[in-house]
Short mmCIF file of C-alpha atoms in Angstrom, two decimals:
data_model
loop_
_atom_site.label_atom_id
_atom_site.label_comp_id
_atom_site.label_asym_id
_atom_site.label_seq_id
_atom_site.Cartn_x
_atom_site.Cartn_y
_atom_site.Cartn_z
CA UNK A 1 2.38 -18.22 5.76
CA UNK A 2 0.70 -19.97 3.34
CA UNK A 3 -3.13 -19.65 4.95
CA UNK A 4 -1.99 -15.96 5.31
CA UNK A 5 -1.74 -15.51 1.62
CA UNK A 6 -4.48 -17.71 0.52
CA UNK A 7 -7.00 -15.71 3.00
CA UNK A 8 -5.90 -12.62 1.80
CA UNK A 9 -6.21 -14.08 -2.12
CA UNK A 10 -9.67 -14.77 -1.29
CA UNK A 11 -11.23 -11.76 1.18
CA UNK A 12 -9.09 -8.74 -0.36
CA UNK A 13 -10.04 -6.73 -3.26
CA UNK A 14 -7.27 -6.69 -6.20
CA UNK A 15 -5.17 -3.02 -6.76
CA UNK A 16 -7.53 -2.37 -10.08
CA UNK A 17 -10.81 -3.27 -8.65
CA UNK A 18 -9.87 -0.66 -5.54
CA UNK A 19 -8.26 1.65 -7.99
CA UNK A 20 -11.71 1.64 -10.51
CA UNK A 21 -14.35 2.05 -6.91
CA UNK A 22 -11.85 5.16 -6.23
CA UNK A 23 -12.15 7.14 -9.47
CA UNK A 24 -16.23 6.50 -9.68
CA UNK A 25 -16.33 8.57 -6.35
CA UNK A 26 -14.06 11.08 -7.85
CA UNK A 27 -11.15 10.12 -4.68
CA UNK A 28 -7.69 10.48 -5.99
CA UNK A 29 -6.04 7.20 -7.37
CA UNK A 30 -2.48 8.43 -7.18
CA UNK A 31 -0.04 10.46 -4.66
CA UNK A 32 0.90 13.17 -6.78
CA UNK A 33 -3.08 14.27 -6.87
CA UNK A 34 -2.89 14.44 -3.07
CA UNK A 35 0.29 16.62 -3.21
CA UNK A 36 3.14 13.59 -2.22
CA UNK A 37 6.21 13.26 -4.31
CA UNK A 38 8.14 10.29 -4.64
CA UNK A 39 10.45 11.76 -1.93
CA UNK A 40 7.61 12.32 0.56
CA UNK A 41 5.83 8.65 0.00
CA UNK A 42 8.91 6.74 0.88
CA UNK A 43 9.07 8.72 3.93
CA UNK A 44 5.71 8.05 4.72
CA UNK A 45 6.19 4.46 4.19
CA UNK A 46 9.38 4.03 6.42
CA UNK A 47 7.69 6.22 9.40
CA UNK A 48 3.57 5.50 8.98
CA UNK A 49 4.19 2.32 10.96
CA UNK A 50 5.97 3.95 13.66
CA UNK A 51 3.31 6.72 14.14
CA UNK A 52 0.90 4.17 15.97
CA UNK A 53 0.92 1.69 18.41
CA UNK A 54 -1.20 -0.63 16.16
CA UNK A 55 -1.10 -3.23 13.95
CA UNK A 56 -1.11 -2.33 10.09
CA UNK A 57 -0.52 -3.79 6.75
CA UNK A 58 3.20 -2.04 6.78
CA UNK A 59 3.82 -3.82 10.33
CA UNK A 60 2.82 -7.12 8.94
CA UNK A 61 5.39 -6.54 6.08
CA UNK A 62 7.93 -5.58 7.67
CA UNK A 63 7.03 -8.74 9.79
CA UNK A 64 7.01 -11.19 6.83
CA UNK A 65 10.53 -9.35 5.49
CA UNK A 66 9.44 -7.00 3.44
CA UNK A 67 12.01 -4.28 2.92
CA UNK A 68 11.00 -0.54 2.67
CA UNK A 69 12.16 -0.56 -1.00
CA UNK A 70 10.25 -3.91 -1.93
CA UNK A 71 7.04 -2.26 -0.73
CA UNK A 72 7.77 1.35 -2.19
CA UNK A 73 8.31 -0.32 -5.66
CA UNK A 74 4.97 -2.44 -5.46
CA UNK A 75 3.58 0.73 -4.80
CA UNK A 76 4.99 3.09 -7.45
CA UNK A 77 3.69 -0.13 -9.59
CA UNK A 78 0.10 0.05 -8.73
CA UNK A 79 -0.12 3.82 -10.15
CA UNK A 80 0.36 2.40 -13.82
CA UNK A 81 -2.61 0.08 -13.26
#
């Protein structure tokens, strides 16, 4: 666990830095520009991993123990950055 989080520490960018590359393209930086309410995005996190057959970043939570609600809160946290 611990070379998991060190190797993403190191090779993935941080919530701003993605966040500030977003809004100089003009993409929307939060869910409510793309029509989702808070309703709709927990939805989408419970089911999104269960659409495909592949591996994702919400598999590998939910792998490490990761509850819905843990992730949906880091989430709703990263729109105030």
């Amino acid at each position: 666990m611990e070379y998991l989080k060190k190797c993403v520490q190191e090779n993935v960018p941080t919530p701003a830095y993605i966040k500030d590359v977003l809004k100089n393209v003009g993409a929307p930086v939060r869910f409510d520009e793309i029509g989702l309410n808070e309703a709709m995005l927990y939805d989408a996190l419970t089911n999104a991993k269960e659409v495909r057959r592949r591996y994702t970043i919400l598999r590998l939570a939910e792998d490490v123990g990761l509850g819905n609600k843990r992730i949906y809160d880091s989430i709703m946290k990263l729109q105030d950055i």
